[in-house]
PDB file of C-alpha atoms in Angstrom:
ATOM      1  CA  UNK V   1     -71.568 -17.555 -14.884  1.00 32.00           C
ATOM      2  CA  UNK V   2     -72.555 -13.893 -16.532  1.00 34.00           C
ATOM      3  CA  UNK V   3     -74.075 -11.455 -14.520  1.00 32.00           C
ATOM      4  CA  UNK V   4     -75.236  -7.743 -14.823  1.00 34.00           C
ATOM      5  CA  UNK V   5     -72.569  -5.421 -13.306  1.00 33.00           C
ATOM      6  CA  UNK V   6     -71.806  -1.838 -12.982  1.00 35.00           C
ATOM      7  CA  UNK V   7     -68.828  -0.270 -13.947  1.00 36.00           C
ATOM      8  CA  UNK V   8     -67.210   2.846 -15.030  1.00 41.00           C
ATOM      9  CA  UNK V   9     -65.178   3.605 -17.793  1.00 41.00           C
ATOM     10  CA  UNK V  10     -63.232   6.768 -17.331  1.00 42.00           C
ATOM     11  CA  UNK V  11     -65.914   7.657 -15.176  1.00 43.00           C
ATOM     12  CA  UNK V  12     -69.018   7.037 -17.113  1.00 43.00           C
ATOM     13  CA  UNK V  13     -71.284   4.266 -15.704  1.00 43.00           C
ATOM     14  CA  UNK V  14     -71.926   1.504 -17.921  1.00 44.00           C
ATOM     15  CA  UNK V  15     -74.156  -1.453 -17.827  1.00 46.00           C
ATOM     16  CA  UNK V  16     -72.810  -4.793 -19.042  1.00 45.00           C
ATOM     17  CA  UNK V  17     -74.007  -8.559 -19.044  1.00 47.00           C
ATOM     18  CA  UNK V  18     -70.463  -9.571 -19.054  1.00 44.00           C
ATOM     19  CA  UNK V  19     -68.313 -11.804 -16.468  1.00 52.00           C
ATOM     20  CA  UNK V  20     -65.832  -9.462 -13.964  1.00 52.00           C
ATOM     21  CA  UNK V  21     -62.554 -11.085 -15.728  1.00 51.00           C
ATOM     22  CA  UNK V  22     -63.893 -10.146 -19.060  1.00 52.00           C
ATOM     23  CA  UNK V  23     -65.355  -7.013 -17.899  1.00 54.00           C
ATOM     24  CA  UNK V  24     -61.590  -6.350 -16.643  1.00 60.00           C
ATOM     25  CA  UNK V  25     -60.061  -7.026 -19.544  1.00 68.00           C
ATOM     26  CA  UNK V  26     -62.645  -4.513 -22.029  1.00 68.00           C
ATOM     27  CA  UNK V  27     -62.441  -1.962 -19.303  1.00 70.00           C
ATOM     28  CA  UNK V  28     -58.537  -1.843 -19.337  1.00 77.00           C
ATOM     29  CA  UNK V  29     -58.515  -1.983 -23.137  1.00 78.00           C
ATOM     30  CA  UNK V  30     -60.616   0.347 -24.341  1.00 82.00           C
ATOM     31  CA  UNK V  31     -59.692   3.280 -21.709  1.00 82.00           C
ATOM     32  CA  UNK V  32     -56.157   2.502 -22.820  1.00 83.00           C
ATOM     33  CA  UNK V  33     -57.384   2.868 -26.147  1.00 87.00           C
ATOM     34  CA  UNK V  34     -58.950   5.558 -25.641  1.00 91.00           C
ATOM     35  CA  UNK V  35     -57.917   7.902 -23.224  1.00 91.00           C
ATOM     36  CA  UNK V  36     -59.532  11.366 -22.258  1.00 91.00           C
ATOM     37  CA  UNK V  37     -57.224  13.431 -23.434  1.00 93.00           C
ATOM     38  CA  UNK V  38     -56.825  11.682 -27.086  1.00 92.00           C
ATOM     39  CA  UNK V  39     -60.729  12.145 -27.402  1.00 93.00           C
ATOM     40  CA  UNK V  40     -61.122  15.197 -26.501  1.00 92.00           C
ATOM     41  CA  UNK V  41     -57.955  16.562 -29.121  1.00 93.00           C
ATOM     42  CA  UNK V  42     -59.316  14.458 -31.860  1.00 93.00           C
ATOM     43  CA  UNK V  43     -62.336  16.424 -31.199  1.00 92.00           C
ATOM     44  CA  UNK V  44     -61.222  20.066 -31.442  1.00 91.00           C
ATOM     45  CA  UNK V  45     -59.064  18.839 -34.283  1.00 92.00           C
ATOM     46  CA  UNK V  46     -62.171  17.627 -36.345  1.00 91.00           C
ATOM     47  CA  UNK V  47     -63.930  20.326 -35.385  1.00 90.00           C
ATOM     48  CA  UNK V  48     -66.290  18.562 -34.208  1.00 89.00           C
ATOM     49  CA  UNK V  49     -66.240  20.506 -30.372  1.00 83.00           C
ATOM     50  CA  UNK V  50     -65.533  24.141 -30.155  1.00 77.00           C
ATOM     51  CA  UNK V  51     -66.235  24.738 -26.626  1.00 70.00           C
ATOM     52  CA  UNK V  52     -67.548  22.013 -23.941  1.00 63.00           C
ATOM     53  CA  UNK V  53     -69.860  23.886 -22.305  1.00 70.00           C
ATOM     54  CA  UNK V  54     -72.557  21.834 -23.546  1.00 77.00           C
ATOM     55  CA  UNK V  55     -71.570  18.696 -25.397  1.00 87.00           C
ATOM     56  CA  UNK V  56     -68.292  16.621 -23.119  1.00 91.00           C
ATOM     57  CA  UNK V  57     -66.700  14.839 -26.188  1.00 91.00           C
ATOM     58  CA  UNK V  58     -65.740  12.064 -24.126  1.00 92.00           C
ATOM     59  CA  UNK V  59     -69.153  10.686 -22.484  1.00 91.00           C
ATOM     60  CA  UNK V  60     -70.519  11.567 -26.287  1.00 91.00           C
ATOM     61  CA  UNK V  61     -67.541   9.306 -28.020  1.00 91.00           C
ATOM     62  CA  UNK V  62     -68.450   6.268 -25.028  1.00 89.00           C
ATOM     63  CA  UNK V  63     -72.342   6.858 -25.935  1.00 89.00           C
ATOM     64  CA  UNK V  64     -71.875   6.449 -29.402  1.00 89.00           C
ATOM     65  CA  UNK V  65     -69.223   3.586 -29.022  1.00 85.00           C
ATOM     66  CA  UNK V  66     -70.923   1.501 -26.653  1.00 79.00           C
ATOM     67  CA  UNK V  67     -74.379   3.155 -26.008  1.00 73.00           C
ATOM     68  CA  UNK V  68     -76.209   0.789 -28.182  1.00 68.00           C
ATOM     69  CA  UNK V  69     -75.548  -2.244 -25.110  1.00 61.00           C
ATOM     70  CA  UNK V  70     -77.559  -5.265 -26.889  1.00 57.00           C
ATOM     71  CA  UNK V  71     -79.044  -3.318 -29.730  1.00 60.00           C
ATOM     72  CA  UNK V  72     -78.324  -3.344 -33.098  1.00 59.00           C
ATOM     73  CA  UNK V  73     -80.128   0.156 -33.567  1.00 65.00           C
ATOM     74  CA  UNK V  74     -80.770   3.186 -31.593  1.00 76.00           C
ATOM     75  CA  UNK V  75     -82.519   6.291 -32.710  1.00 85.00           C
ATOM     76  CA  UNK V  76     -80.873   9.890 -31.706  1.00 87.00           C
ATOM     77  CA  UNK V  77     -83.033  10.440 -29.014  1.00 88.00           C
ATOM     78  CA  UNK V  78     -82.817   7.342 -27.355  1.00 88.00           C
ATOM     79  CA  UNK V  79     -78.851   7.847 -27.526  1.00 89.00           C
ATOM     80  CA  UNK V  80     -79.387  11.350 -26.203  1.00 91.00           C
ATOM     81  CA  UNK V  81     -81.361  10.101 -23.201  1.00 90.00           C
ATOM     82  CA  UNK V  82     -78.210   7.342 -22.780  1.00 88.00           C
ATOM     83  CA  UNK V  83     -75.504  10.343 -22.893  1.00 90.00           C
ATOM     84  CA  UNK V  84     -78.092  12.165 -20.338  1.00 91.00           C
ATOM     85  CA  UNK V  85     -77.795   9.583 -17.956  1.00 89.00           C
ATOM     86  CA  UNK V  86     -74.530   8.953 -18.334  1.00 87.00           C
ATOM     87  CA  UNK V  87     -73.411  12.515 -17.875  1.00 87.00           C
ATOM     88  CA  UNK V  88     -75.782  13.401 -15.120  1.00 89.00           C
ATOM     89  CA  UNK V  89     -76.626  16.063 -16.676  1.00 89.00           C
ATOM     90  CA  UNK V  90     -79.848  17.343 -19.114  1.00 91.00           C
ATOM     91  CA  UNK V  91     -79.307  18.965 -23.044  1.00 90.00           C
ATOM     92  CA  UNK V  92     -82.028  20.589 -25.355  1.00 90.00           C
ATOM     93  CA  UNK V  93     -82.829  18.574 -28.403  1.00 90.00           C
ATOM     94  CA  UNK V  94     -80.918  21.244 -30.548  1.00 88.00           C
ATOM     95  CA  UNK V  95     -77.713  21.048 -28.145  1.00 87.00           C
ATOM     96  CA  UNK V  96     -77.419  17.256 -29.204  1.00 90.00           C
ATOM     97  CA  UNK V  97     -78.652  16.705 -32.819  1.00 90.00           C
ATOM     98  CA  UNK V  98     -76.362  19.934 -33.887  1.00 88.00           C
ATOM     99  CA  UNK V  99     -73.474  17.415 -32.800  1.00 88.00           C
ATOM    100  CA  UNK V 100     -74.204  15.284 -36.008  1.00 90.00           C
ATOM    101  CA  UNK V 101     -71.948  16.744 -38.548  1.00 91.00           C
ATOM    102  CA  UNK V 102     -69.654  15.992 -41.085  1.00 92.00           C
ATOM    103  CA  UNK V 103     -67.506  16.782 -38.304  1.00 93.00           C
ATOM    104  CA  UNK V 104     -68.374  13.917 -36.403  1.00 93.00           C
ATOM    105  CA  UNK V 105     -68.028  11.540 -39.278  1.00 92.00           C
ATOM    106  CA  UNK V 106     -64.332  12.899 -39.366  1.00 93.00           C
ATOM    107  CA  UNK V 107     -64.090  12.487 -35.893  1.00 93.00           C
ATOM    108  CA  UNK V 108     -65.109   8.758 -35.595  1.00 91.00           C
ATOM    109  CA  UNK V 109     -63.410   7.975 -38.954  1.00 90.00           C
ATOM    110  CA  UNK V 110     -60.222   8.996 -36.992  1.00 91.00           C
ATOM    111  CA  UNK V 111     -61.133   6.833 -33.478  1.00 91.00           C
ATOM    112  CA  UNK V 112     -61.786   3.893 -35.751  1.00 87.00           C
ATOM    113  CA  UNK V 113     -58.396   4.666 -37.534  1.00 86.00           C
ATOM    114  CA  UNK V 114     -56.807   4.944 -34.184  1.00 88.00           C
ATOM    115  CA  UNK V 115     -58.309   1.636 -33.288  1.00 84.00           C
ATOM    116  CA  UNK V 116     -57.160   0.198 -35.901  1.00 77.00           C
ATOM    117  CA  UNK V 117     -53.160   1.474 -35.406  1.00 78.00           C
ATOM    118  CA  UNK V 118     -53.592   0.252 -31.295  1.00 77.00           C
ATOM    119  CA  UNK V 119     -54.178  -3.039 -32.320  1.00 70.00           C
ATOM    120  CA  UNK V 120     -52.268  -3.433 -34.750  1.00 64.00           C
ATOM    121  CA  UNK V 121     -49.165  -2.337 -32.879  1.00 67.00           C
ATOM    122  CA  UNK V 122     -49.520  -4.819 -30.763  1.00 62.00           C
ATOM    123  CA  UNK V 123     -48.947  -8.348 -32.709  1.00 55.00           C
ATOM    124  CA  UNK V 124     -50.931 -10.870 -31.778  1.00 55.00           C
ATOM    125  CA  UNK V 125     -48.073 -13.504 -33.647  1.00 58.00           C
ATOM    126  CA  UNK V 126     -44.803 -14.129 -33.350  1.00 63.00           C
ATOM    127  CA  UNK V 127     -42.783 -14.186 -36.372  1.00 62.00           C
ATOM    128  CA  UNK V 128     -40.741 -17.190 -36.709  1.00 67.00           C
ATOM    129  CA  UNK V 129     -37.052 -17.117 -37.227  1.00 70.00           C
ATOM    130  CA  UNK V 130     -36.552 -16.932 -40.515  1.00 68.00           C
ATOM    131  CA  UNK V 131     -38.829 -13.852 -40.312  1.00 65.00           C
ATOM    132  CA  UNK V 132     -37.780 -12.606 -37.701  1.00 67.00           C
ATOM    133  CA  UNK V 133     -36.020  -9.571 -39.142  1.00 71.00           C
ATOM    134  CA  UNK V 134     -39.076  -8.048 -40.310  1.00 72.00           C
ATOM    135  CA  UNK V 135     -41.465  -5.743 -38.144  1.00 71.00           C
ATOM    136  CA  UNK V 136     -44.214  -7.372 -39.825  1.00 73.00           C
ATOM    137  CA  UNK V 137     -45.694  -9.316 -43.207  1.00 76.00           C
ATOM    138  CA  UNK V 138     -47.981  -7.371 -45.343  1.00 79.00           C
ATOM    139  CA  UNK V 139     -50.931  -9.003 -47.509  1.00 82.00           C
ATOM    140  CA  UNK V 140     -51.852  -6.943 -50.773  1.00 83.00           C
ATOM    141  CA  UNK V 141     -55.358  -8.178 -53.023  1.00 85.00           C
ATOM    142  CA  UNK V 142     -56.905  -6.568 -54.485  1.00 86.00           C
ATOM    143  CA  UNK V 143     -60.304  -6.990 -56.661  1.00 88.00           C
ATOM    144  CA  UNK V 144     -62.925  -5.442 -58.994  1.00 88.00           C
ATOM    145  CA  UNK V 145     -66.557  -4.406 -58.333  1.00 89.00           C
ATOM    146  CA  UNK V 146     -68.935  -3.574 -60.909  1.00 88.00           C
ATOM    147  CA  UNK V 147     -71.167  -0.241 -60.259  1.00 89.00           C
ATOM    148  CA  UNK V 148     -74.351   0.906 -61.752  1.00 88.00           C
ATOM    149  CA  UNK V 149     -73.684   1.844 -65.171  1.00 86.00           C
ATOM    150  CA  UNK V 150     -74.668   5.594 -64.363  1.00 90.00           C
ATOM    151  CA  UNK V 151     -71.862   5.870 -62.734  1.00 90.00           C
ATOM    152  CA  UNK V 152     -69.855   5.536 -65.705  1.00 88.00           C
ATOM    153  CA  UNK V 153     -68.496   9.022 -66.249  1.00 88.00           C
ATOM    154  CA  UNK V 154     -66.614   8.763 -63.044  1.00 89.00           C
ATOM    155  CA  UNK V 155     -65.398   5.176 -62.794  1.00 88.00           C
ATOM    156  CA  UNK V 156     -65.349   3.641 -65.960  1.00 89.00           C
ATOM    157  CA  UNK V 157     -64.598   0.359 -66.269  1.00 87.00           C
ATOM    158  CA  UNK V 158     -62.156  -1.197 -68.671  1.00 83.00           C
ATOM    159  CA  UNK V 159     -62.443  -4.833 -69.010  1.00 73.00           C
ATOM    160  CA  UNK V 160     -66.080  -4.155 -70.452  1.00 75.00           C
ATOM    161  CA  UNK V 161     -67.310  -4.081 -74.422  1.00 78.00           C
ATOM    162  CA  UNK V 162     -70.404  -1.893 -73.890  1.00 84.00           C
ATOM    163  CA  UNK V 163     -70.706   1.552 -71.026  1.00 84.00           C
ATOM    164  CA  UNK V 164     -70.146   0.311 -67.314  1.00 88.00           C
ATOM    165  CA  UNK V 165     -68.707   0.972 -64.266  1.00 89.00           C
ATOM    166  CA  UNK V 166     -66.490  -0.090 -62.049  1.00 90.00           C
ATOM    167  CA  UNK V 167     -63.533   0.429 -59.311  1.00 91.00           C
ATOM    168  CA  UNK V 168     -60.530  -1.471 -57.897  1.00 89.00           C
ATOM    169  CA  UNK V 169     -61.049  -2.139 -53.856  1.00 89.00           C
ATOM    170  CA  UNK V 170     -57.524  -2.883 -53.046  1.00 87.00           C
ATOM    171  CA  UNK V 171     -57.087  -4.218 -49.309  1.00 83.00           C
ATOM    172  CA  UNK V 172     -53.562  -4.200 -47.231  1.00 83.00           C
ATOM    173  CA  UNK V 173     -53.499  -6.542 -44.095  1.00 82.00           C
ATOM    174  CA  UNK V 174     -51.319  -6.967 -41.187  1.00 78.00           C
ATOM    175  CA  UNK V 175     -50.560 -10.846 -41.186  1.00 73.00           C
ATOM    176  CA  UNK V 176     -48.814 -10.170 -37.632  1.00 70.00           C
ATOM    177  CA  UNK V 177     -52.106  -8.335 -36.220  1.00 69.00           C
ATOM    178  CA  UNK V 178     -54.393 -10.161 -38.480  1.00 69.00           C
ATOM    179  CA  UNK V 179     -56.282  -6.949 -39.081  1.00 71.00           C
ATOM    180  CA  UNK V 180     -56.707  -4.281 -42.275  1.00 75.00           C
ATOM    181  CA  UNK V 181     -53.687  -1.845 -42.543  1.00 76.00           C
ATOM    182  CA  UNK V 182     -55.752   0.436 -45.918  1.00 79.00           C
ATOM    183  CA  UNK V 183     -58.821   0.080 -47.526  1.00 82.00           C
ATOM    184  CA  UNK V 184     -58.332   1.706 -50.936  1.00 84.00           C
ATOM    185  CA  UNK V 185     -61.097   2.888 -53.461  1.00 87.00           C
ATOM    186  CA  UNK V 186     -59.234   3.330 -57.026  1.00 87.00           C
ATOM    187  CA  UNK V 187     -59.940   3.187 -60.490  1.00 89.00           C
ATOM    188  CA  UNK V 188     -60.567   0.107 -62.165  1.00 86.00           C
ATOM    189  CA  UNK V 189     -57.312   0.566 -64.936  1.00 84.00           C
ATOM    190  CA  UNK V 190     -54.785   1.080 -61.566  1.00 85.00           C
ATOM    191  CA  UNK V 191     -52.093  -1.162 -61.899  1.00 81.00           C
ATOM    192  CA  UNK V 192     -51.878  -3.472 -58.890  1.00 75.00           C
ATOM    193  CA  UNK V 193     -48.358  -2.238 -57.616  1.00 74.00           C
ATOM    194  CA  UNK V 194     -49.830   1.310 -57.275  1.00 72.00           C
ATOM    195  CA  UNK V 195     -52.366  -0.164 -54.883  1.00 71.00           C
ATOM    196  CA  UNK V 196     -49.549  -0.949 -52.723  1.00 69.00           C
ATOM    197  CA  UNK V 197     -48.697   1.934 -50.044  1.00 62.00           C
ATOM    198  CA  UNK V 198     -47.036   0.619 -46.904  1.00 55.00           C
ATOM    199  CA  UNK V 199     -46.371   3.441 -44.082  1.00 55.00           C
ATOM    200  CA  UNK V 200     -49.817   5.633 -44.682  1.00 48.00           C
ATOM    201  CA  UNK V 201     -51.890   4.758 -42.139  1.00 44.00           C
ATOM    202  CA  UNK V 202     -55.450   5.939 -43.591  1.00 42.00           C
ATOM    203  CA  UNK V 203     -58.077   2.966 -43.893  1.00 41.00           C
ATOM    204  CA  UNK V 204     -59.904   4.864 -46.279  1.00 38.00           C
ATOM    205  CA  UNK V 205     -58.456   6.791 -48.981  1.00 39.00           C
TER     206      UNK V 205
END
């Protein structure tokens, strides 16, 4: 049976129609995840916080990540109102919507990143013997998108007779942590084994 509980993730309140195990188990996760310290580094790194004085980078990063409870779409002031309330605290219009920057693009780009590299050091299959050498399996494809012909002048494509445009979306997967390793956007004329760059860790180049 699901009920609505309380609980607190690195001590911001959340509300959650979820069952205690499974409550448990997201809890535990994501603050491992996603500890204090990390988010608040990430965020003086991306520039994204200066000085906390006004804006805590952590109960921001949790309103952002998990604010949106049942909804599919928020607007900024009802996440500022969540962030309020989660932060006991009360911020002038300007304090919060200054906060979305480029900078916070860069910083979420890098949670989801980091995201990405905790799960995926953690295998969620066992190799089997004859594999057993390896730290993992990579999966290269790769395939071709056509673009509005505007676009052209910066990706041409080259399997076409008359002007288009296109790229090469070349995707590297973890078969061990059945999740994306790189995303990469490249020219359409890059030849496949250039796609391929185990050991960088971007998902978006």
């Amino acid at each position: 049976m699901e009920y609505v509980i309380l609980y607190s993730i690195q001590g911001i309140s959340m509300r959650k129609g979820v069952s205690q195990i499974e409550k448990d188990i997201v809890e535990q996760e994501l603050t491992r995840m996603f500890e204090s310290k990390w988010i608040r580094d990430k965020a003086r790194e991306s520039g994204l916080i200066e000085r906390e004085r006004k804006i805590d980078p952590v109960i921001m990063f949790w309103t952002l990540a998990i604010g949106y409870g049942s909804q599919l779409y928020r607007t900024i002031v009802e996440l500022k109102r969540v962030y309020e309330v989660r932060g006991k605290v009360s911020i002038s219009d300007s304090s919060w919507h200054d906060r979305f920057t480029p900078e916070l693009v860069k910083f979420l780009r890098e949670c989801v990143i980091h995201g990405i590299e905790h799960i995926s050091e953690e295998p969620s299959r066992i190799l089997g013997d004859r594999l057993a050498s390896f730290r993992d399996v990579m999966i290269q494809d790769s395939t071709i998108i056509r673009l509005h012909k505007s676009l052209a002048d910066k990706w041409p494509a080259t399997r076409s007779r008359k002007v288009a445009a296109g790229v090469k979306v070349a995707f590297l997967t973890s078969a061990i942590a059945n999740s994306p390793k790189s995303v990469s956007i490249l020219p359409e004329n890059t030849n496949d084994v250039k796609t391929l760059k185990i050991g960088s860790h971007p998902l978006m180049r």
